[in-house]
Amino acid sequence: MKAIVVGAGVVGASVAYRLAQAGADVTIVEERRPGGGTSSVTYAWVNACEKLTSHAYFRLNFAGRQAHEAILAEFPGADWYHRPGVLQWQDAEAEAGGRDGTDPLSKLRQLVEWGYPAEVLSLDDVRKLEPDLAPEAIGNAPVIHYPQDGWLDPVPYAGALVGAAIERHGAQFMEGRAERLVLAGDRCEGIVLADGRALTADVVVNCAGRWLNEFIERPEHRIPLAPTLGIVAYTPPSGARLHSALRTPLVNMRPDGGGRFLLRSNELDRLLETDEGAVPAHPQAQELMRRAAKTIPALAKVQVEAVRIATRPIPKDSYSAVGPVPGLGNYYAVVTHSGVTLGAFLGEAVADELVNGRSREELAEFRPSRFFN
Ligand SMILES: Cc1cc2nc3c(=O)[nH]c(=O)nc-3n(C[C@H](O)[C@H](O)[C@H](O)COP(=O)(O)OP(=O)(O)OC[C@H]3O[C@@H](n4cnc5c(N)ncnc54)[C@H](O)[C@@H]3O)c2cc1C
C-alpha cells in the first residue's frame, strides 16, 4: 500500500511511523518541520483524567497514555516522556460548568471507579513533594495527585518517529505544502503540492491538524472544526523547585527542561483574540508570570523569556475525528484535540485499520461520518 501522510506533528509522525512499520510505502509531506505546528505550543499533559465527559472518550485517552508508555520500548534511551506526577486543585469540567462544583471530589471517585491512578494528598504531603509551592495558592482546596501522569516533549517525539519511519522502515520525507487532493470521481488518488509536484497513493491520510481543511477543495469533504487559541509563556532557567506538573485555578505550570517553566491558563486563553503579538510583554503572558510567582514565590523576580500562541485543532463537537470521510474513497482524516495524549495510540490504530484491515472499536464513536448526513 502506498500512503501519503500530510503533516508530521505528534499525530502525523505517529501515523507515518506505524504505517511504515506495518509495511506501507509511506511518503510524509510536511510544510514546516516535524513537530513545528501546534505540537510545539502545548502543555502536552498525557492524560485521561480530564476526559470524563464520556466513558468512550476516557477510554480512548487512557489508551493514548498506555500507547505512549508502550512505544518507549521501541526507542531505547528516549527521554521525551516525563512522568513525575501531576497535582491538581482545579477540575476542568467544573471550571467549564460541566460538573457539580459543590463536590470537588466527585471527579476523583469517578476516576478511581474507572481504574485511573489518582489520590488525594494532604497539604503536608504536597509540601514534601513540592517544597517551593506557596500553601496560600492552594488554600483549602483538596489536592488530587496523579502519580503516574506526566508530559511529553512532542517535538523530539515527532522527530524521532519521523526519523525511525525513514531509517527503519523506508519512509520518504518530502518538504512542501499539500495544496489540493487529486480526485477521480468519488475517490482520492493523491495530492498536488504547492510547487506543482503531484504524488499518487492508495490512501491520503490527512494529519494536518488545524490546517486540516485548507487543502480540501470541496466543502462536503471538510470536517467542521471549532479551533481555539492558546498562549504559552516560558520562564528562563530558574532555581525554583517544581518536579510535578500543576493544574490549578491560577495557572497550569510544569518544568520545561534546564530549569525553565512552561505556564498557561484556560481562563487567560479565552481572552485571546488573535495569534499575533507573541512577545514577553503580551498582557496574558505577564499575567501568567504573576500567577506563577503567586504559586511559587521563588519566581517573584523572574521575567517571561518567550511566548508562543497556537490554534488547537478541535472538531466541532470537541471529540476526535478519525477515519474515512463519507463520499471520498482512499482518504482518511485524523484530527483531534489532545493530540499529544492520543498520538501514539492513533498511530497504532490507523495502521491497524488501513494496513491490517482491523477496525478499532476504540474509534467507533469518533468517526468523521457523524458530521455528515
Ligand atoms: C495551549 C495548548 C495546550 C494544550 N495542552 C494539551 C495537553 O495538555 N495535552 C494534550 O494531549 N494536548 C494538548 N493540546 C493539544 C495538542 O497540542 C494538539 O492536539 C496536538 O499538538 C495536535 O497535533 P497534530 O499533529 O494534529 O497537529 P500539528 O502539531 O499542528 O501538526 C500538523 C502538521 O501539519 C503540517 N501541515 C499543515 N498543513 C499542511 C499542508 N497543507 N501540507 C503539508 N504540511 C501541512 C503542519 O506544518 C504541522 O507540522 C494543547 C494545545 C494548545 C494550543
PDB file of N, CA, C and O and ligand atoms in Angstrom, residues 6-12 29-47 51 176-179 207-212 214-215 228-232 264 269 310-313 334-342, ligand 1:
ATOM      1  N   VAL A   6      -0.028  13.590   5.289  1.00  0.00           N
ATOM      2  CA  VAL A   6       0.184  15.044   5.260  1.00  0.00           C
ATOM      3  C   VAL A   6       0.251  15.547   6.689  1.00  0.00           C
ATOM      4  O   VAL A   6      -0.701  15.393   7.463  1.00  0.00           O
ATOM      5  N   GLY A   7       1.393  16.125   7.055  1.00  0.00           N
ATOM      6  CA  GLY A   7       1.576  16.684   8.394  1.00  0.00           C
ATOM      7  C   GLY A   7       2.375  15.741   9.273  1.00  0.00           C
ATOM      8  O   GLY A   7       2.092  14.536   9.346  1.00  0.00           O
ATOM      9  N   ALA A   8       3.413  16.297   9.905  1.00  0.00           N
ATOM     10  CA  ALA A   8       4.271  15.489  10.782  1.00  0.00           C
ATOM     11  C   ALA A   8       4.336  16.107  12.167  1.00  0.00           C
ATOM     12  O   ALA A   8       5.400  16.312  12.730  1.00  0.00           O
ATOM     13  N   GLY A   9       3.147  16.434  12.699  1.00  0.00           N
ATOM     14  CA  GLY A   9       3.060  16.804  14.114  1.00  0.00           C
ATOM     15  C   GLY A   9       3.089  15.520  14.927  1.00  0.00           C
ATOM     16  O   GLY A   9       3.417  14.431  14.414  1.00  0.00           O
ATOM     17  N   VAL A  10       2.693  15.651  16.188  1.00  0.00           N
ATOM     18  CA  VAL A  10       2.722  14.476  17.049  1.00  0.00           C
ATOM     19  C   VAL A  10       1.796  13.381  16.495  1.00  0.00           C
ATOM     20  O   VAL A  10       2.088  12.185  16.579  1.00  0.00           O
ATOM     21  N   VAL A  11       0.732  13.790  15.830  1.00  0.00           N
ATOM     22  CA  VAL A  11      -0.207  12.809  15.265  1.00  0.00           C
ATOM     23  C   VAL A  11       0.343  12.212  13.974  1.00  0.00           C
ATOM     24  O   VAL A  11       0.460  10.991  13.834  1.00  0.00           O
ATOM     25  N   GLY A  12       0.715  13.064  13.017  1.00  0.00           N
ATOM     26  CA  GLY A  12       1.184  12.567  11.727  1.00  0.00           C
ATOM     27  C   GLY A  12       2.456  11.737  11.856  1.00  0.00           C
ATOM     28  O   GLY A  12       2.626  10.727  11.157  1.00  0.00           O
ATOM     29  N   VAL A  29       4.492  14.291   3.904  1.00  0.00           N
ATOM     30  CA  VAL A  29       4.570  15.625   3.313  1.00  0.00           C
ATOM     31  C   VAL A  29       4.372  16.639   4.433  1.00  0.00           C
ATOM     32  O   VAL A  29       3.342  16.622   5.116  1.00  0.00           O
ATOM     33  N   GLU A  30       5.356  17.484   4.643  1.00  0.00           N
ATOM     34  CA  GLU A  30       5.310  18.430   5.768  1.00  0.00           C
ATOM     35  C   GLU A  30       5.807  19.786   5.273  1.00  0.00           C
ATOM     36  O   GLU A  30       6.890  19.892   4.720  1.00  0.00           O
ATOM     37  N   GLU A  31       5.002  20.806   5.526  1.00  0.00           N
ATOM     38  CA  GLU A  31       5.363  22.119   5.001  1.00  0.00           C
ATOM     39  C   GLU A  31       6.333  22.866   5.920  1.00  0.00           C
ATOM     40  O   GLU A  31       7.084  23.709   5.459  1.00  0.00           O
ATOM     41  N   ARG A  32       6.324  22.554   7.205  1.00  0.00           N
ATOM     42  CA  ARG A  32       7.248  23.239   8.122  1.00  0.00           C
ATOM     43  C   ARG A  32       8.365  22.271   8.489  1.00  0.00           C
ATOM     44  O   ARG A  32       9.274  22.047   7.731  1.00  0.00           O
ATOM     45  N   ARG A  33       8.262  21.687   9.666  1.00  0.00           N
ATOM     46  CA  ARG A  33       9.245  20.697  10.110  1.00  0.00           C
ATOM     47  C   ARG A  33       8.513  19.767  11.078  1.00  0.00           C
ATOM     48  O   ARG A  33       7.464  20.160  11.626  1.00  0.00           O
ATOM     49  N   PRO A  34       9.039  18.574  11.321  1.00  0.00           N
ATOM     50  CA  PRO A  34       8.325  17.678  12.238  1.00  0.00           C
ATOM     51  C   PRO A  34       8.089  18.357  13.589  1.00  0.00           C
ATOM     52  O   PRO A  34       9.012  18.915  14.185  1.00  0.00           O
ATOM     53  N   GLY A  35       6.847  18.346  14.014  1.00  0.00           N
ATOM     54  CA  GLY A  35       6.501  18.955  15.307  1.00  0.00           C
ATOM     55  C   GLY A  35       6.420  20.471  15.273  1.00  0.00           C
ATOM     56  O   GLY A  35       6.245  21.097  16.316  1.00  0.00           O
ATOM     57  N   GLY A  36       6.491  21.067  14.094  1.00  0.00           N
ATOM     58  CA  GLY A  36       6.552  22.535  14.025  1.00  0.00           C
ATOM     59  C   GLY A  36       5.199  23.236  14.058  1.00  0.00           C
ATOM     60  O   GLY A  36       5.140  24.460  14.019  1.00  0.00           O
ATOM     61  N   GLY A  37       4.100  22.492  14.143  1.00  0.00           N
ATOM     62  CA  GLY A  37       2.778  23.119  14.208  1.00  0.00           C
ATOM     63  C   GLY A  37       2.330  23.281  15.649  1.00  0.00           C
ATOM     64  O   GLY A  37       3.121  23.661  16.529  1.00  0.00           O
ATOM     65  N   THR A  38       1.064  22.976  15.924  1.00  0.00           N
ATOM     66  CA  THR A  38       0.534  23.121  17.292  1.00  0.00           C
ATOM     67  C   THR A  38       1.320  22.259  18.280  1.00  0.00           C
ATOM     68  O   THR A  38       1.419  22.596  19.464  1.00  0.00           O
ATOM     69  N   SER A  39       1.907  21.172  17.798  1.00  0.00           N
ATOM     70  CA  SER A  39       2.650  20.282  18.699  1.00  0.00           C
ATOM     71  C   SER A  39       3.838  20.965  19.372  1.00  0.00           C
ATOM     72  O   SER A  39       4.379  20.430  20.336  1.00  0.00           O
ATOM     73  N   SER A  40       4.242  22.127  18.876  1.00  0.00           N
ATOM     74  CA  SER A  40       5.360  22.826  19.521  1.00  0.00           C
ATOM     75  C   SER A  40       4.861  23.897  20.503  1.00  0.00           C
ATOM     76  O   SER A  40       5.672  24.603  21.105  1.00  0.00           O
ATOM     77  N   VAL A  41       3.545  24.036  20.645  1.00  0.00           N
ATOM     78  CA  VAL A  41       2.986  25.055  21.550  1.00  0.00           C
ATOM     79  C   VAL A  41       1.873  24.407  22.356  1.00  0.00           C
ATOM     80  O   VAL A  41       0.700  24.605  22.078  1.00  0.00           O
ATOM     81  N   THR A  42       2.233  23.659  23.362  1.00  0.00           N
ATOM     82  CA  THR A  42       1.228  22.844  24.033  1.00  0.00           C
ATOM     83  C   THR A  42       1.666  22.559  25.462  1.00  0.00           C
ATOM     84  O   THR A  42       2.851  22.619  25.769  1.00  0.00           O
ATOM     85  N   TYR A  43       0.698  22.239  26.304  1.00  0.00           N
ATOM     86  CA  TYR A  43       1.051  21.853  27.666  1.00  0.00           C
ATOM     87  C   TYR A  43       1.530  20.391  27.683  1.00  0.00           C
ATOM     88  O   TYR A  43       2.324  20.000  28.516  1.00  0.00           O
ATOM     89  N   ALA A  44       0.969  19.608  26.754  1.00  0.00           N
ATOM     90  CA  ALA A  44       1.454  18.239  26.498  1.00  0.00           C
ATOM     91  C   ALA A  44       1.259  17.273  27.660  1.00  0.00           C
ATOM     92  O   ALA A  44       1.990  16.300  27.784  1.00  0.00           O
ATOM     93  N   TRP A  45       0.280  17.543  28.498  1.00  0.00           N
ATOM     94  CA  TRP A  45      -0.060  16.610  29.588  1.00  0.00           C
ATOM     95  C   TRP A  45      -0.701  15.376  28.962  1.00  0.00           C
ATOM     96  O   TRP A  45      -1.712  15.480  28.266  1.00  0.00           O
ATOM     97  N   VAL A  46      -0.096  14.234  29.156  1.00  0.00           N
ATOM     98  CA  VAL A  46      -0.632  12.982  28.620  1.00  0.00           C
ATOM     99  C   VAL A  46      -1.573  12.422  29.679  1.00  0.00           C
ATOM    100  O   VAL A  46      -1.135  11.969  30.736  1.00  0.00           O
ATOM    101  N   ASN A  47      -2.866  12.503  29.420  1.00  0.00           N
ATOM    102  CA  ASN A  47      -3.803  12.146  30.494  1.00  0.00           C
ATOM    103  C   ASN A  47      -5.149  11.699  29.948  1.00  0.00           C
ATOM    104  O   ASN A  47      -5.525  12.021  28.823  1.00  0.00           O
ATOM    105  N   LYS A  51     -10.811  13.840  30.839  1.00  0.00           N
ATOM    106  CA  LYS A  51     -11.669  13.410  29.729  1.00  0.00           C
ATOM    107  C   LYS A  51     -12.841  12.600  30.250  1.00  0.00           C
ATOM    108  O   LYS A  51     -13.038  11.437  29.881  1.00  0.00           O
ATOM    109  N   GLY A 176       7.223  20.332   1.794  1.00  0.00           N
ATOM    110  CA  GLY A 176       6.335  21.002   0.841  1.00  0.00           C
ATOM    111  C   GLY A 176       4.932  21.073   1.395  1.00  0.00           C
ATOM    112  O   GLY A 176       4.607  20.417   2.379  1.00  0.00           O
ATOM    113  N   ARG A 177       4.131  21.892   0.723  1.00  0.00           N
ATOM    114  CA  ARG A 177       2.749  22.092   1.197  1.00  0.00           C
ATOM    115  C   ARG A 177       1.773  21.379   0.266  1.00  0.00           C
ATOM    116  O   ARG A 177       1.785  21.610  -0.949  1.00  0.00           O
ATOM    117  N   ALA A 178       0.957  20.521   0.847  1.00  0.00           N
ATOM    118  CA  ALA A 178      -0.117  19.904   0.068  1.00  0.00           C
ATOM    119  C   ALA A 178      -1.099  21.013  -0.289  1.00  0.00           C
ATOM    120  O   ALA A 178      -1.579  21.733   0.585  1.00  0.00           O
ATOM    121  N   GLU A 179      -1.370  21.157  -1.592  1.00  0.00           N
ATOM    122  CA  GLU A 179      -2.260  22.256  -1.992  1.00  0.00           C
ATOM    123  C   GLU A 179      -3.667  21.781  -2.290  1.00  0.00           C
ATOM    124  O   GLU A 179      -4.635  22.472  -2.031  1.00  0.00           O
ATOM    125  N   CYS A 207      -3.239  14.492   8.352  1.00  0.00           N
ATOM    126  CA  CYS A 207      -2.884  14.757   9.755  1.00  0.00           C
ATOM    127  C   CYS A 207      -2.409  16.204   9.875  1.00  0.00           C
ATOM    128  O   CYS A 207      -1.442  16.486  10.603  1.00  0.00           O
ATOM    129  N   ALA A 208      -3.064  17.105   9.146  1.00  0.00           N
ATOM    130  CA  ALA A 208      -2.584  18.488   9.082  1.00  0.00           C
ATOM    131  C   ALA A 208      -3.076  19.341  10.244  1.00  0.00           C
ATOM    132  O   ALA A 208      -2.909  20.565  10.229  1.00  0.00           O
ATOM    133  N   GLY A 209      -3.680  18.732  11.256  1.00  0.00           N
ATOM    134  CA  GLY A 209      -4.050  19.472  12.464  1.00  0.00           C
ATOM    135  C   GLY A 209      -5.020  20.606  12.158  1.00  0.00           C
ATOM    136  O   GLY A 209      -5.995  20.428  11.425  1.00  0.00           O
ATOM    137  N   ARG A 210      -4.730  21.777  12.668  1.00  0.00           N
ATOM    138  CA  ARG A 210      -5.651  22.911  12.497  1.00  0.00           C
ATOM    139  C   ARG A 210      -5.774  23.324  11.035  1.00  0.00           C
ATOM    140  O   ARG A 210      -6.678  24.060  10.661  1.00  0.00           O
ATOM    141  N   TRP A 211      -4.852  22.875  10.180  1.00  0.00           N
ATOM    142  CA  TRP A 211      -4.895  23.215   8.756  1.00  0.00           C
ATOM    143  C   TRP A 211      -5.600  22.135   7.945  1.00  0.00           C
ATOM    144  O   TRP A 211      -5.559  22.157   6.711  1.00  0.00           O
ATOM    145  N   LEU A 212      -6.225  21.193   8.635  1.00  0.00           N
ATOM    146  CA  LEU A 212      -6.840  20.014   8.007  1.00  0.00           C
ATOM    147  C   LEU A 212      -7.600  20.320   6.720  1.00  0.00           C
ATOM    148  O   LEU A 212      -7.469  19.632   5.722  1.00  0.00           O
ATOM    149  N   GLU A 214      -7.563  23.017   4.813  1.00  0.00           N
ATOM    150  CA  GLU A 214      -7.067  24.064   3.913  1.00  0.00           C
ATOM    151  C   GLU A 214      -6.728  23.557   2.527  1.00  0.00           C
ATOM    152  O   GLU A 214      -6.702  24.329   1.586  1.00  0.00           O
ATOM    153  N   PHE A 215      -6.454  22.264   2.385  1.00  0.00           N
ATOM    154  CA  PHE A 215      -6.186  21.762   1.026  1.00  0.00           C
ATOM    155  C   PHE A 215      -7.304  20.828   0.549  1.00  0.00           C
ATOM    156  O   PHE A 215      -7.131  20.080  -0.398  1.00  0.00           O
ATOM    157  N   THR A 228      -9.592  26.740  18.941  1.00  0.00           N
ATOM    158  CA  THR A 228      -9.430  27.788  19.954  1.00  0.00           C
ATOM    159  C   THR A 228      -7.945  28.155  20.039  1.00  0.00           C
ATOM    160  O   THR A 228      -7.078  27.363  19.691  1.00  0.00           O
ATOM    161  N   LEU A 229      -7.707  29.383  20.515  1.00  0.00           N
ATOM    162  CA  LEU A 229      -6.327  29.851  20.662  1.00  0.00           C
ATOM    163  C   LEU A 229      -5.792  29.507  22.046  1.00  0.00           C
ATOM    164  O   LEU A 229      -6.543  29.478  23.024  1.00  0.00           O
ATOM    165  N   GLY A 230      -4.494  29.274  22.121  1.00  0.00           N
ATOM    166  CA  GLY A 230      -3.851  29.036  23.420  1.00  0.00           C
ATOM    167  C   GLY A 230      -2.527  29.778  23.475  1.00  0.00           C
ATOM    168  O   GLY A 230      -1.804  29.842  22.473  1.00  0.00           O
ATOM    169  N   ILE A 231      -2.224  30.342  24.637  1.00  0.00           N
ATOM    170  CA  ILE A 231      -0.955  31.058  24.808  1.00  0.00           C
ATOM    171  C   ILE A 231      -0.113  30.343  25.870  1.00  0.00           C
ATOM    172  O   ILE A 231      -0.638  29.911  26.898  1.00  0.00           O
ATOM    173  N   VAL A 232       1.155  30.224  25.560  1.00  0.00           N
ATOM    174  CA  VAL A 232       2.083  29.557  26.463  1.00  0.00           C
ATOM    175  C   VAL A 232       3.244  30.510  26.713  1.00  0.00           C
ATOM    176  O   VAL A 232       3.781  31.092  25.771  1.00  0.00           O
ATOM    177  N   ARG A 264       0.620  28.246  31.518  1.00  0.00           N
ATOM    178  CA  ARG A 264      -0.578  28.521  30.712  1.00  0.00           C
ATOM    179  C   ARG A 264      -1.818  28.510  31.585  1.00  0.00           C
ATOM    180  O   ARG A 264      -1.760  28.097  32.744  1.00  0.00           O
ATOM    181  N   ASP A 269      -6.433  31.997  28.150  1.00  0.00           N
ATOM    182  CA  ASP A 269      -6.586  31.658  26.723  1.00  0.00           C
ATOM    183  C   ASP A 269      -7.867  32.264  26.157  1.00  0.00           C
ATOM    184  O   ASP A 269      -7.905  32.727  25.020  1.00  0.00           O
ATOM    185  N   ALA A 310      -0.799  29.405  19.770  1.00  0.00           N
ATOM    186  CA  ALA A 310      -1.153  28.411  18.735  1.00  0.00           C
ATOM    187  C   ALA A 310      -2.659  28.212  18.704  1.00  0.00           C
ATOM    188  O   ALA A 310      -3.381  28.646  19.609  1.00  0.00           O
ATOM    189  N   THR A 311      -3.083  27.548  17.647  1.00  0.00           N
ATOM    190  CA  THR A 311      -4.505  27.216  17.478  1.00  0.00           C
ATOM    191  C   THR A 311      -4.688  25.721  17.668  1.00  0.00           C
ATOM    192  O   THR A 311      -3.982  24.921  17.057  1.00  0.00           O
ATOM    193  N   ARG A 312      -5.629  25.362  18.517  1.00  0.00           N
ATOM    194  CA  ARG A 312      -5.885  23.932  18.754  1.00  0.00           C
ATOM    195  C   ARG A 312      -6.746  23.363  17.620  1.00  0.00           C
ATOM    196  O   ARG A 312      -7.775  23.963  17.276  1.00  0.00           O
ATOM    197  N   PRO A 313      -6.385  22.205  17.108  1.00  0.00           N
ATOM    198  CA  PRO A 313      -7.252  21.567  16.112  1.00  0.00           C
ATOM    199  C   PRO A 313      -8.369  20.816  16.833  1.00  0.00           C
ATOM    200  O   PRO A 313      -8.133  19.758  17.405  1.00  0.00           O
ATOM    201  N   VAL A 334      -7.413  12.397  10.342  1.00  0.00           N
ATOM    202  CA  VAL A 334      -7.098  12.195  11.768  1.00  0.00           C
ATOM    203  C   VAL A 334      -6.928  13.576  12.383  1.00  0.00           C
ATOM    204  O   VAL A 334      -5.895  14.223  12.205  1.00  0.00           O
ATOM    205  N   VAL A 335      -7.965  14.037  13.076  1.00  0.00           N
ATOM    206  CA  VAL A 335      -7.864  15.381  13.673  1.00  0.00           C
ATOM    207  C   VAL A 335      -8.462  15.345  15.068  1.00  0.00           C
ATOM    208  O   VAL A 335      -9.524  14.780  15.296  1.00  0.00           O
ATOM    209  N   THR A 336      -7.755  15.951  15.996  1.00  0.00           N
ATOM    210  CA  THR A 336      -8.207  15.865  17.381  1.00  0.00           C
ATOM    211  C   THR A 336      -7.560  16.912  18.267  1.00  0.00           C
ATOM    212  O   THR A 336      -6.427  17.326  18.020  1.00  0.00           O
ATOM    213  N   HIS A 337      -8.318  17.320  19.279  1.00  0.00           N
ATOM    214  CA  HIS A 337      -7.659  17.979  20.397  1.00  0.00           C
ATOM    215  C   HIS A 337      -7.002  16.848  21.217  1.00  0.00           C
ATOM    216  O   HIS A 337      -7.249  15.672  20.960  1.00  0.00           O
ATOM    217  N   SER A 338      -6.150  17.209  22.173  1.00  0.00           N
ATOM    218  CA  SER A 338      -5.437  16.189  22.955  1.00  0.00           C
ATOM    219  C   SER A 338      -4.615  15.277  22.061  1.00  0.00           C
ATOM    220  O   SER A 338      -4.445  14.093  22.343  1.00  0.00           O
ATOM    221  N   GLY A 339      -4.130  15.835  20.979  1.00  0.00           N
ATOM    222  CA  GLY A 339      -3.327  15.048  20.041  1.00  0.00           C
ATOM    223  C   GLY A 339      -2.040  14.540  20.664  1.00  0.00           C
ATOM    224  O   GLY A 339      -1.504  13.517  20.232  1.00  0.00           O
ATOM    225  N   VAL A 340      -1.563  15.247  21.683  1.00  0.00           N
ATOM    226  CA  VAL A 340      -0.346  14.767  22.346  1.00  0.00           C
ATOM    227  C   VAL A 340      -0.665  13.470  23.083  1.00  0.00           C
ATOM    228  O   VAL A 340       0.018  12.457  22.929  1.00  0.00           O
ATOM    229  N   THR A 341      -1.731  13.488  23.859  1.00  0.00           N
ATOM    230  CA  THR A 341      -2.138  12.277  24.573  1.00  0.00           C
ATOM    231  C   THR A 341      -2.412  11.136  23.599  1.00  0.00           C
ATOM    232  O   THR A 341      -2.024   9.992  23.833  1.00  0.00           O
ATOM    233  N   LEU A 342      -3.073  11.464  22.496  1.00  0.00           N
ATOM    234  CA  LEU A 342      -3.595  10.403  21.632  1.00  0.00           C
ATOM    235  C   LEU A 342      -2.649   9.949  20.538  1.00  0.00           C
ATOM    236  O   LEU A 342      -2.859   8.890  19.922  1.00  0.00           O
TER     237      LEU A 342
HETATM  238  C1  LIG B   1      -2.021  25.845  24.692  1.00  0.00           C
HETATM  239  C2  LIG B   1      -2.294  24.402  24.337  1.00  0.00           C
HETATM  240  C3  LIG B   1      -2.271  23.440  25.338  1.00  0.00           C
HETATM  241  C4  LIG B   1      -2.502  22.094  25.021  1.00  0.00           C
HETATM  242  N1  LIG B   1      -2.416  21.168  26.002  1.00  0.00           N
HETATM  243  C5  LIG B   1      -2.531  19.852  25.699  1.00  0.00           C
HETATM  244  C6  LIG B   1      -2.331  18.864  26.697  1.00  0.00           C
HETATM  245  O1  LIG B   1      -2.039  19.175  27.860  1.00  0.00           O
HETATM  246  N2  LIG B   1      -2.452  17.563  26.343  1.00  0.00           N
HETATM  247  C7  LIG B   1      -2.758  17.179  25.044  1.00  0.00           C
HETATM  248  O2  LIG B   1      -2.854  15.987  24.774  1.00  0.00           O
HETATM  249  N3  LIG B   1      -2.962  18.107  24.079  1.00  0.00           N
HETATM  250  C8  LIG B   1      -2.852  19.425  24.370  1.00  0.00           C
HETATM  251  N4  LIG B   1      -3.030  20.368  23.409  1.00  0.00           N
HETATM  252  C9  LIG B   1      -3.444  19.932  22.066  1.00  0.00           C
HETATM  253  C10 LIG B   1      -2.300  19.333  21.280  1.00  0.00           C
HETATM  254  O3  LIG B   1      -1.154  20.135  21.374  1.00  0.00           O
HETATM  255  C11 LIG B   1      -2.721  19.155  19.823  1.00  0.00           C
HETATM  256  O4  LIG B   1      -3.915  18.379  19.776  1.00  0.00           O
HETATM  257  C12 LIG B   1      -1.643  18.453  19.014  1.00  0.00           C
HETATM  258  O5  LIG B   1      -0.414  19.108  19.110  1.00  0.00           O
HETATM  259  C13 LIG B   1      -2.086  18.373  17.564  1.00  0.00           C
HETATM  260  O6  LIG B   1      -1.109  17.646  16.875  1.00  0.00           O
HETATM  261  P1  LIG B   1      -1.262  17.438  15.315  1.00  0.00           P
HETATM  262  O7  LIG B   1      -0.119  16.580  14.901  1.00  0.00           O
HETATM  263  O8  LIG B   1      -2.634  17.001  14.987  1.00  0.00           O
HETATM  264  O9  LIG B   1      -1.141  18.916  14.707  1.00  0.00           O
HETATM  265  P2  LIG B   1       0.163  19.789  14.442  1.00  0.00           P
HETATM  266  O10 LIG B   1       1.179  19.612  15.500  1.00  0.00           O
HETATM  267  O11 LIG B   1      -0.292  21.173  14.164  1.00  0.00           O
HETATM  268  O12 LIG B   1       0.747  19.142  13.135  1.00  0.00           O
HETATM  269  C14 LIG B   1       0.176  19.370  11.861  1.00  0.00           C
HETATM  270  C15 LIG B   1       1.331  19.442  10.884  1.00  0.00           C
HETATM  271  O13 LIG B   1       0.806  19.510   9.577  1.00  0.00           O
HETATM  272  C16 LIG B   1       1.594  20.389   8.809  1.00  0.00           C
HETATM  273  N5  LIG B   1       0.762  20.869   7.720  1.00  0.00           N
HETATM  274  C17 LIG B   1      -0.408  21.537   7.818  1.00  0.00           C
HETATM  275  N6  LIG B   1      -0.940  21.758   6.605  1.00  0.00           N
HETATM  276  C18 LIG B   1      -0.089  21.195   5.708  1.00  0.00           C
HETATM  277  C19 LIG B   1      -0.097  21.090   4.302  1.00  0.00           C
HETATM  278  N7  LIG B   1      -1.109  21.588   3.544  1.00  0.00           N
HETATM  279  N8  LIG B   1       0.937  20.456   3.693  1.00  0.00           N
HETATM  280  C20 LIG B   1       1.961  19.941   4.436  1.00  0.00           C
HETATM  281  N9  LIG B   1       2.014  20.017   5.783  1.00  0.00           N
HETATM  282  C21 LIG B   1       0.988  20.619   6.416  1.00  0.00           C
HETATM  283  C22 LIG B   1       1.979  21.483   9.803  1.00  0.00           C
HETATM  284  O14 LIG B   1       3.145  22.161   9.382  1.00  0.00           O
HETATM  285  C23 LIG B   1       2.171  20.693  11.082  1.00  0.00           C
HETATM  286  O15 LIG B   1       3.525  20.307  11.290  1.00  0.00           O
HETATM  287  C24 LIG B   1      -2.801  21.718  23.679  1.00  0.00           C
HETATM  288  C25 LIG B   1      -2.807  22.688  22.673  1.00  0.00           C
HETATM  289  C26 LIG B   1      -2.551  24.022  22.999  1.00  0.00           C
HETATM  290  C27 LIG B   1      -2.524  25.048  21.905  1.00  0.00           C
END
